[in-house]
Coordinates of N, CA and C in Angstrom, one line a residue:
X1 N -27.2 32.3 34.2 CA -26.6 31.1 34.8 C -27.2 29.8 34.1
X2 N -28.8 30.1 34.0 CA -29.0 28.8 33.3 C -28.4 28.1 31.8
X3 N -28.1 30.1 31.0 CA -27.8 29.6 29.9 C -26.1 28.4 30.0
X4 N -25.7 28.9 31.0 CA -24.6 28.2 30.9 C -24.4 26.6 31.1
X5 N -25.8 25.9 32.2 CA -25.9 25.4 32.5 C -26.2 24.4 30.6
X6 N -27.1 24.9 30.3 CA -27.7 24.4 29.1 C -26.8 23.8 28.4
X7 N -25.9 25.1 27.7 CA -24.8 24.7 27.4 C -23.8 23.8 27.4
X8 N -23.3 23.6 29.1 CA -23.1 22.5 29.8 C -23.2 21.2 28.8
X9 N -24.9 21.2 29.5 CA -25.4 20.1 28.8 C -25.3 19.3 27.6
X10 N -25.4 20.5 27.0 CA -25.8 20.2 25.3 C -24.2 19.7 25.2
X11 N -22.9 20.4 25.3 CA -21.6 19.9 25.1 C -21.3 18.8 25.4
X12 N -21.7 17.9 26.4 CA -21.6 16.7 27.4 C -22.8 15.6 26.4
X13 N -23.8 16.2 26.1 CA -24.3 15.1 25.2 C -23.7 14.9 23.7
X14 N -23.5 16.1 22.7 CA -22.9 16.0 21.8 C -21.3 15.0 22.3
X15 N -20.7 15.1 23.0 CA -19.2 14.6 23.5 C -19.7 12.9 23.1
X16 N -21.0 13.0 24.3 CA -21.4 11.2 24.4 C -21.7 10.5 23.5
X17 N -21.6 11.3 21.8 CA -22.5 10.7 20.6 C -21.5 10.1 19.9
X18 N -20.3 11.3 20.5 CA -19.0 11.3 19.6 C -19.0 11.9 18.3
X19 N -19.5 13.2 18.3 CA -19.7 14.2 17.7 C -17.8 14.9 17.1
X20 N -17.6 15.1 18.6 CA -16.2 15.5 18.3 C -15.2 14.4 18.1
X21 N -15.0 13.4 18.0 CA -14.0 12.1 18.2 C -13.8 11.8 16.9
X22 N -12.6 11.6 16.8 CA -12.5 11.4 14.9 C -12.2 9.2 15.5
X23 N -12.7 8.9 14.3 CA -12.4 7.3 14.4 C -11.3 6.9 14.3
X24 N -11.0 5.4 14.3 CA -9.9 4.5 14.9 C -9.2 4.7 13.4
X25 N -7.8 4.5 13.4 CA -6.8 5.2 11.8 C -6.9 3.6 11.6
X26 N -6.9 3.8 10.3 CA -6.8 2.7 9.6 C -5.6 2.5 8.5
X27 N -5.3 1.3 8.0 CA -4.1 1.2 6.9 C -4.3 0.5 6.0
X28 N -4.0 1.2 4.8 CA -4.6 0.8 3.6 C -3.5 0.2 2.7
X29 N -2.8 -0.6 2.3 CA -2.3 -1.3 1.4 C -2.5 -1.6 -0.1
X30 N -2.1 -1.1 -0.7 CA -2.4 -1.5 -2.3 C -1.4 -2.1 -2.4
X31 N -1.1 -3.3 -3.3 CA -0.5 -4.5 -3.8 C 0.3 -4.5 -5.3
X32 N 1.0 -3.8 -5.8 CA 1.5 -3.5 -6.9 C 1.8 -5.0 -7.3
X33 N 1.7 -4.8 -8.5 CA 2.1 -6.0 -9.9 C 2.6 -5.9 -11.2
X34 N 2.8 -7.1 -11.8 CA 3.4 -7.5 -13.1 C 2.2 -7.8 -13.8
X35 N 2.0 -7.6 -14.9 CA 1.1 -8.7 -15.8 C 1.4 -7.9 -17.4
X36 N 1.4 -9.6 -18.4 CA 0.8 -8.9 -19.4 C 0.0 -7.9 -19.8
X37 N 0.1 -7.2 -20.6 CA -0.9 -6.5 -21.5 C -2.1 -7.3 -21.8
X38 N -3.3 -6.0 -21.5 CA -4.6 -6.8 -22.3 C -5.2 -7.9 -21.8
X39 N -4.4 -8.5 -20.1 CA -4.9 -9.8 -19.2 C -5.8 -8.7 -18.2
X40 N -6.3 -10.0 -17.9 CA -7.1 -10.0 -16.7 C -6.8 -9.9 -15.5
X41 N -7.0 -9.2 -14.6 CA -5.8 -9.0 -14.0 C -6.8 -8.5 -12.6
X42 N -6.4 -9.2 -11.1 CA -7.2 -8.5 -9.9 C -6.4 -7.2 -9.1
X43 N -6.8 -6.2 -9.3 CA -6.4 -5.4 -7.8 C -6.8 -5.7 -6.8
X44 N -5.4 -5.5 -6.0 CA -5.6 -6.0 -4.5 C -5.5 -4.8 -3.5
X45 N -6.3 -4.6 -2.7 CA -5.9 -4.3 -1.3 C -6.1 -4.5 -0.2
X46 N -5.1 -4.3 1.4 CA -5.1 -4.7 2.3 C -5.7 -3.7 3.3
X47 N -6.9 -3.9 3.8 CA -7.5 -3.1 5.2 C -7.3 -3.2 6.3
X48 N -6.3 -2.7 7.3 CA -6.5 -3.3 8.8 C -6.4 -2.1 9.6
X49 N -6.8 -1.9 10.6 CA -6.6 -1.3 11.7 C -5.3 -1.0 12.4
X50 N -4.5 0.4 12.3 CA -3.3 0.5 12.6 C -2.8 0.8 13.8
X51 N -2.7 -0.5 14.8 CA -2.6 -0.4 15.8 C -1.5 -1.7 15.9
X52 N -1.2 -2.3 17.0 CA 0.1 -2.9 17.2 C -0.3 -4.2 16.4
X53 N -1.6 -4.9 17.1 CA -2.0 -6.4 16.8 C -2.8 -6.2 15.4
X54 N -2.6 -5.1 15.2 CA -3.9 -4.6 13.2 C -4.4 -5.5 13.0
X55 N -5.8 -5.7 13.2 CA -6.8 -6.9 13.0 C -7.6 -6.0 11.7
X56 N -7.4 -7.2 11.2 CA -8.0 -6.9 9.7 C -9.6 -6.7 9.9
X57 N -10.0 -5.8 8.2 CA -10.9 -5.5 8.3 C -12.0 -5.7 7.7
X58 N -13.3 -6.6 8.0 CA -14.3 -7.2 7.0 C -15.4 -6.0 6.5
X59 N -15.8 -6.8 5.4 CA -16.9 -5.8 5.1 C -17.2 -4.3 4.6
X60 N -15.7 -3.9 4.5 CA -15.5 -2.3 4.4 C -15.6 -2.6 2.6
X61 N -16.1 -1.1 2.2 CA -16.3 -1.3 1.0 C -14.9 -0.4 0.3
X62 N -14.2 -0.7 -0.6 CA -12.6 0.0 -0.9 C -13.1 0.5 -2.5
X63 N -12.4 1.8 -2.9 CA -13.1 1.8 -4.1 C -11.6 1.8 -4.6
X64 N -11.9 1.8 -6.2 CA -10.4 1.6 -6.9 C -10.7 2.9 -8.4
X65 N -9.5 3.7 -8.2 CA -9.9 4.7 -9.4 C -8.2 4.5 -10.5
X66 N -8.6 4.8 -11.1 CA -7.5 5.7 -12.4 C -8.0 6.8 -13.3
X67 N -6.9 8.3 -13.2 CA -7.1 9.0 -13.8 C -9.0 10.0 -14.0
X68 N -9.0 9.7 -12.4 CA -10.3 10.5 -11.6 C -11.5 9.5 -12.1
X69 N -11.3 7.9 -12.5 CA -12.5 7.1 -13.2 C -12.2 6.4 -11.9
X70 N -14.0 5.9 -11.6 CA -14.0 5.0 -10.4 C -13.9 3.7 -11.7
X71 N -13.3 3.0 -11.4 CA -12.9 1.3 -11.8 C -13.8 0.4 -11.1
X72 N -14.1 0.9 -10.0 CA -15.0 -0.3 -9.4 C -15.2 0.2 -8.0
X73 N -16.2 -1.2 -7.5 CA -15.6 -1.1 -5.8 C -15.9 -2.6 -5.3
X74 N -15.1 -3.1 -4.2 CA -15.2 -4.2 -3.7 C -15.5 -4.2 -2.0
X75 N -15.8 -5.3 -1.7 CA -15.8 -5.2 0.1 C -14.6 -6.4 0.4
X76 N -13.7 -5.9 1.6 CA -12.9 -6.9 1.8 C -13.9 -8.0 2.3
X77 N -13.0 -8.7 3.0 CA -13.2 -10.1 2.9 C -12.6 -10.2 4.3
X78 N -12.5 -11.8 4.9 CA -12.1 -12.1 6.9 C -10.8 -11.7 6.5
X79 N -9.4 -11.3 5.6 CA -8.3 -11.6 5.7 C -8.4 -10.2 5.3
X80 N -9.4 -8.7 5.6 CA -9.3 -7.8 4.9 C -8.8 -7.1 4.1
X81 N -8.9 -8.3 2.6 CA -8.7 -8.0 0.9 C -9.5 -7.7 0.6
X82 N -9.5 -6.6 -0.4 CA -10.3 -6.2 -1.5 C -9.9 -6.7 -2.6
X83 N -10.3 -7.3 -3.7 CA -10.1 -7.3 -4.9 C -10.8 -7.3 -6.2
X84 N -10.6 -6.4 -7.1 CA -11.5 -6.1 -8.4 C -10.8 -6.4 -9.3
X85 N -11.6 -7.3 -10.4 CA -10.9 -7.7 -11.3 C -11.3 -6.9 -12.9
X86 N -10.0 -6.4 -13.6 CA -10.0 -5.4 -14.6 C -9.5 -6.3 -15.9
X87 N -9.5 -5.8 -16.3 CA -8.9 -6.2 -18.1 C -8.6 -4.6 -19.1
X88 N -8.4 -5.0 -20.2 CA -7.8 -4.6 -21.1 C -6.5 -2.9 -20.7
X89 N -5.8 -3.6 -19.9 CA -5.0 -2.2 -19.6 C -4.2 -2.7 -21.2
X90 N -3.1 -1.4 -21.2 CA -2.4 -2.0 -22.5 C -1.3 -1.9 -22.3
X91 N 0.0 -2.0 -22.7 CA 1.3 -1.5 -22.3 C 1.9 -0.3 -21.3
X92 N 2.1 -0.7 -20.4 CA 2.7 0.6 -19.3 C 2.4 0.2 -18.4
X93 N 3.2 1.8 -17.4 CA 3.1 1.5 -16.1 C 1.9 2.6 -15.6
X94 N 0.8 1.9 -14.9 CA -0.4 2.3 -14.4 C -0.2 2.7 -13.0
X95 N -1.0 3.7 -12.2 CA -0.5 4.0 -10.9 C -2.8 4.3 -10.7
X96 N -2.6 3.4 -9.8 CA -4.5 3.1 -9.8 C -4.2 3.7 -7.8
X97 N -5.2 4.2 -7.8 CA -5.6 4.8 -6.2 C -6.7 4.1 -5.5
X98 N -6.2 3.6 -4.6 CA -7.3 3.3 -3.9 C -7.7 3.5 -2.4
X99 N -9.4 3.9 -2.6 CA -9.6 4.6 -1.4 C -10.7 4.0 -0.4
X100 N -10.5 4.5 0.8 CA -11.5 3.9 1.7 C -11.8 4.9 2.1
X101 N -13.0 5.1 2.3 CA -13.4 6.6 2.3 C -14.3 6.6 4.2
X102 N -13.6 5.5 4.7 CA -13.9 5.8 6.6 C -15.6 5.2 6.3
X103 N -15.7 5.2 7.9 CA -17.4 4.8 8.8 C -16.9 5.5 9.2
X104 N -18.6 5.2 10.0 CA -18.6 5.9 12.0 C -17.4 5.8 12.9
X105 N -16.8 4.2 12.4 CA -16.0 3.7 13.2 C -14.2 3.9 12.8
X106 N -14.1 4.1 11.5 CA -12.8 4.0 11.4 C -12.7 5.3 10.0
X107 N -11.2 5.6 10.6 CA -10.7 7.3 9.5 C -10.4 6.7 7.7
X108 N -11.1 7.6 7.4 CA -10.7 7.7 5.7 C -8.9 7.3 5.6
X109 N -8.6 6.7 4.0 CA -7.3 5.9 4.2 C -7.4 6.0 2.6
X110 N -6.1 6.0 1.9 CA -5.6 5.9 0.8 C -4.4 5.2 0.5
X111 N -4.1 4.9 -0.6 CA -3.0 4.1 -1.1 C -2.6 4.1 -2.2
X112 N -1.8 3.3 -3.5 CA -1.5 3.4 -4.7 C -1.0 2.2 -5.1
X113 N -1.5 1.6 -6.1 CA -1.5 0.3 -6.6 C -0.6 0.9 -8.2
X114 N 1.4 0.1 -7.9 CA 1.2 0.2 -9.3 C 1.2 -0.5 -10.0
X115 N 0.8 -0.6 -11.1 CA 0.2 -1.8 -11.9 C 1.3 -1.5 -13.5
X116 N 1.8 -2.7 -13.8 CA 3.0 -2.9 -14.9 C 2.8 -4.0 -15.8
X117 N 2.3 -3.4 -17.0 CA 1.2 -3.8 -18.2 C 3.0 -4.2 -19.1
X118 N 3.9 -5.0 -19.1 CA 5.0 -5.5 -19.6 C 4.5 -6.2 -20.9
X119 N 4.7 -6.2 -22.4 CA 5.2 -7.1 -22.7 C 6.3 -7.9 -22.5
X120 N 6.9 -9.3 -23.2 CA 8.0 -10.0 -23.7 C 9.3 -9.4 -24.2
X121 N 9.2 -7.5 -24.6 CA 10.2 -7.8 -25.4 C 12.0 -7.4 -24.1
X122 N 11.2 -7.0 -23.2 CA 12.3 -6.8 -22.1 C 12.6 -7.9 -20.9
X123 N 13.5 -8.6 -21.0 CA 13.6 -10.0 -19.9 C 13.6 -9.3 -18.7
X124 N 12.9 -9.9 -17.6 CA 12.7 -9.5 -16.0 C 13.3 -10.4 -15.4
X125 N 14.4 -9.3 -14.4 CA 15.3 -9.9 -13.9 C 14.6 -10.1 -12.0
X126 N 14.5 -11.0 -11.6 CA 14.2 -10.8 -10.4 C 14.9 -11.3 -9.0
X127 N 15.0 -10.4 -8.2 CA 16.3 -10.6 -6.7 C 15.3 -10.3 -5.8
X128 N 15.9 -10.7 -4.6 CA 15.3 -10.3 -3.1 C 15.9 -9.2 -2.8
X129 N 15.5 -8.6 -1.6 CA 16.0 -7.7 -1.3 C 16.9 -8.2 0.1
X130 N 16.3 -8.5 1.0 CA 17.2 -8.8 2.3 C 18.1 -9.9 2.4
X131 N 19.5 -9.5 2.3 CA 20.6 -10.2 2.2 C 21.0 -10.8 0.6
X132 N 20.3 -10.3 -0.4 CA 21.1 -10.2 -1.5 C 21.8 -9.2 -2.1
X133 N 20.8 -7.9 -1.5 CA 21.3 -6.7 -2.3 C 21.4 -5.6 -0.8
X134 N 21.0 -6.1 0.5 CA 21.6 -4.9 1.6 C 22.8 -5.9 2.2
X135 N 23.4 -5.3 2.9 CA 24.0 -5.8 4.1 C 23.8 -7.2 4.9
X136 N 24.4 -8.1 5.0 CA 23.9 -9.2 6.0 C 23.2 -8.5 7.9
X137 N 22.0 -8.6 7.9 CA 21.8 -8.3 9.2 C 20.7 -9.2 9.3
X138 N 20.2 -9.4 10.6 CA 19.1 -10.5 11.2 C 18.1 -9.6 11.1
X139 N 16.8 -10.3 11.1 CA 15.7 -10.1 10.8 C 14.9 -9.3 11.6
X140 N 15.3 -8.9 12.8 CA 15.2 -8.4 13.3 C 15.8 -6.9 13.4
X141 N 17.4 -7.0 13.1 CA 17.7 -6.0 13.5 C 17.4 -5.3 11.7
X142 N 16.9 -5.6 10.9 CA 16.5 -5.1 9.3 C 15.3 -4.6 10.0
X143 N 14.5 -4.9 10.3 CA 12.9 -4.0 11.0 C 13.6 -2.6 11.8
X144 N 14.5 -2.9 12.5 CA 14.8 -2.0 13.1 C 15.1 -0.9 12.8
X145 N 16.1 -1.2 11.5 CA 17.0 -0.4 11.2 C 16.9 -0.1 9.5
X146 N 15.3 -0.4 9.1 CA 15.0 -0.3 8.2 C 15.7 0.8 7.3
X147 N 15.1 1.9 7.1 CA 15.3 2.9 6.9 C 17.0 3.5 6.4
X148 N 17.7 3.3 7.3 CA 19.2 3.3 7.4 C 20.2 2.0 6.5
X149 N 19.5 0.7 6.0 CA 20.5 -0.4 5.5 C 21.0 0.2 4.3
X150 N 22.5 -0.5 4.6 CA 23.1 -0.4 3.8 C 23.1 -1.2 2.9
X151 N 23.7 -1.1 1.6 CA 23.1 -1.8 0.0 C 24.7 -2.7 0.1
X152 N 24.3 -3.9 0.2 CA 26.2 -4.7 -0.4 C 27.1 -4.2 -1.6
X153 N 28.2 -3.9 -1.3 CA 29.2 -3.3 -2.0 C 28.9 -3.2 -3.8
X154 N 28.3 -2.0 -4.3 CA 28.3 -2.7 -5.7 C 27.1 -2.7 -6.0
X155 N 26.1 -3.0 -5.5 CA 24.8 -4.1 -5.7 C 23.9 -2.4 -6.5
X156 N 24.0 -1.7 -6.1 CA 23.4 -0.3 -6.4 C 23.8 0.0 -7.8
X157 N 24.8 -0.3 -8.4 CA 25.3 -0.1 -9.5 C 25.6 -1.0 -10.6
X158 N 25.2 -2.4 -9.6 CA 25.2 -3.5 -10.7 C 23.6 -3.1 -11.4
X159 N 22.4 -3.0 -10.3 CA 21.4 -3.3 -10.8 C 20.7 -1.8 -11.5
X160 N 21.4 -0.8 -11.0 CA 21.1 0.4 -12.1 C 21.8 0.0 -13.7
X161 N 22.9 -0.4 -13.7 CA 23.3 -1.2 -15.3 C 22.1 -2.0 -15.9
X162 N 21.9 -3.1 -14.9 CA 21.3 -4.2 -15.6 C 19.6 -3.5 -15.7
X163 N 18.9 -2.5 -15.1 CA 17.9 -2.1 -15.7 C 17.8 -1.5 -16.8
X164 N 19.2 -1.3 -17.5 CA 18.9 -0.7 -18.8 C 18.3 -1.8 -19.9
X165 N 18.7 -3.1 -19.2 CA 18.3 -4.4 -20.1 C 17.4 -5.0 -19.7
X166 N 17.0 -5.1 -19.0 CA 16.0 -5.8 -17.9 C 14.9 -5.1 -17.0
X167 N 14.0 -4.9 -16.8 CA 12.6 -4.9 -16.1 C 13.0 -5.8 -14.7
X168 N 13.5 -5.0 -13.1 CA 13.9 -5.3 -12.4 C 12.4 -6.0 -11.3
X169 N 12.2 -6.8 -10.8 CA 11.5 -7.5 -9.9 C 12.1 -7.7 -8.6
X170 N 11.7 -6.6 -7.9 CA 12.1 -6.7 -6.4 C 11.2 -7.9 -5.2
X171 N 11.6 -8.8 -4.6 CA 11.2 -9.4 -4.0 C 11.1 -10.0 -2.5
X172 N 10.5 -9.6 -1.3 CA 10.7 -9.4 0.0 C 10.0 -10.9 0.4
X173 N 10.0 -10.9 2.0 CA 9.4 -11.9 2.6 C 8.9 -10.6 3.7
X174 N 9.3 -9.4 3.8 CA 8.7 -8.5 4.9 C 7.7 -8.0 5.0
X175 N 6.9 -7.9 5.9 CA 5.6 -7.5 6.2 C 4.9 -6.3 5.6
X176 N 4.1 -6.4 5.5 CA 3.3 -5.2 4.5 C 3.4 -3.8 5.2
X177 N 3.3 -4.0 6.6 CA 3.8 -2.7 7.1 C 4.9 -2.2 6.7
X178 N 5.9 -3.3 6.4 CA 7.1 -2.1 5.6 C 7.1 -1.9 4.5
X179 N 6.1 -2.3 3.8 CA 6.2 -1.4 2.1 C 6.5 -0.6 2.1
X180 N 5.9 0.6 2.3 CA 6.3 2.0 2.4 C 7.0 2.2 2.2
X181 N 8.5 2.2 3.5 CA 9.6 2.4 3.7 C 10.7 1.6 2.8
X182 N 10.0 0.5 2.7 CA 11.0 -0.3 1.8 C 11.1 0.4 -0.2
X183 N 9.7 0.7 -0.4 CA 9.6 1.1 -1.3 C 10.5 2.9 -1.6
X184 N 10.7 3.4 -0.5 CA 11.2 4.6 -0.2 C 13.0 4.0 -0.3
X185 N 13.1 3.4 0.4 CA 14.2 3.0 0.6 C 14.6 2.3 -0.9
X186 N 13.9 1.7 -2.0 CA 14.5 1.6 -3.4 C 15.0 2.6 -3.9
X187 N 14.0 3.5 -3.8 CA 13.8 4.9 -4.9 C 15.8 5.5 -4.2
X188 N 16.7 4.8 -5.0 CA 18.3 5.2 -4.9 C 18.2 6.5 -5.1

């Protein structure tokens, strides 16, 4: 009887340390870009807590890799950004990872930064996305109905042409929470 009692115990303290409790989920944001070749150029990312009000995150340290090389590491900042500044990429499209590898307090988080080392010799054509190339809908009901918009008559087929000539630049005003989906929602 006592053993069980012990037992008891020991379970009920380990519980109170938070031994078993995984921490608060976090959301990690990588910032994809344009730049020259061979520039200077900052990786960005965004830290916040994924919860309704996501209050960003200070002080966390974010690391930034390519091709299994750590690149660096930075601590966000009050507006929880990270940013590390790189140079000499050369021509291409780069896909850099970046990771937060959790505290005590908050879960491990990943993301993907892609980074587009362009020269001059291909002109970049650049459009919005909401109400140039989906459906007229309010701003509201586009959050809603993310996932499901429809593309304006055409607009799918104009701009798969014109990328044979052009380096397309997609351009939102929507919230970072819907990268993801919006970025899902390109891939035609």
């Amino acid at each position: 009887m006592k053993k069980i009692n012990l037992l008891f115990v020991l379970f009920c303290l380990l519980l109170g340390t938070n031994s078993f409790a995984s921490g608060q989920q976090v959301k990690l944001q990588g910032y994809d870009f344009l730049s020259l070749p061979l520039q200077d150029v900052f990786l960005k990312a965004k830290l916040e807590e994924d919860s309704f009000f996501k209050p960003d995150l200070n002080g966390e340290l974010v690391e930034f890799w390519w091709k299994e090389k750590l690149l660096g590491q930075a601590v966000t900042n009050d507006d929880g950004v990270a940013q590390l500044e790189i140079s000499g990429f050369k021509r291409g499209d780069y896909y850099i990872d970046v990771v937060y590898l959790g505290s005590r307090n908050y879960d491990r988080s990943r993301s993907i930064i892609r980074a587009v080392f362009e020269n001059q010799n291909k002109p970049i054509l650049v459009t919005d996305i909401d109400r140039t190339i989906t459906e007229r809908v309010s701003p509201i009901e586009a959050i809603s109905r993310m996932e499901s918009l429809e593309t304006m008559v055409g607009a799918q087929e104009v701009l798969q042409r014109l990328s044979k000539d052009y380096r397309i630049v997609y351009l939102t005003a929507r919230d970072d929470a819907y990268m993801k989906v919006t970025k899902s929602w390109l891939n035609w």
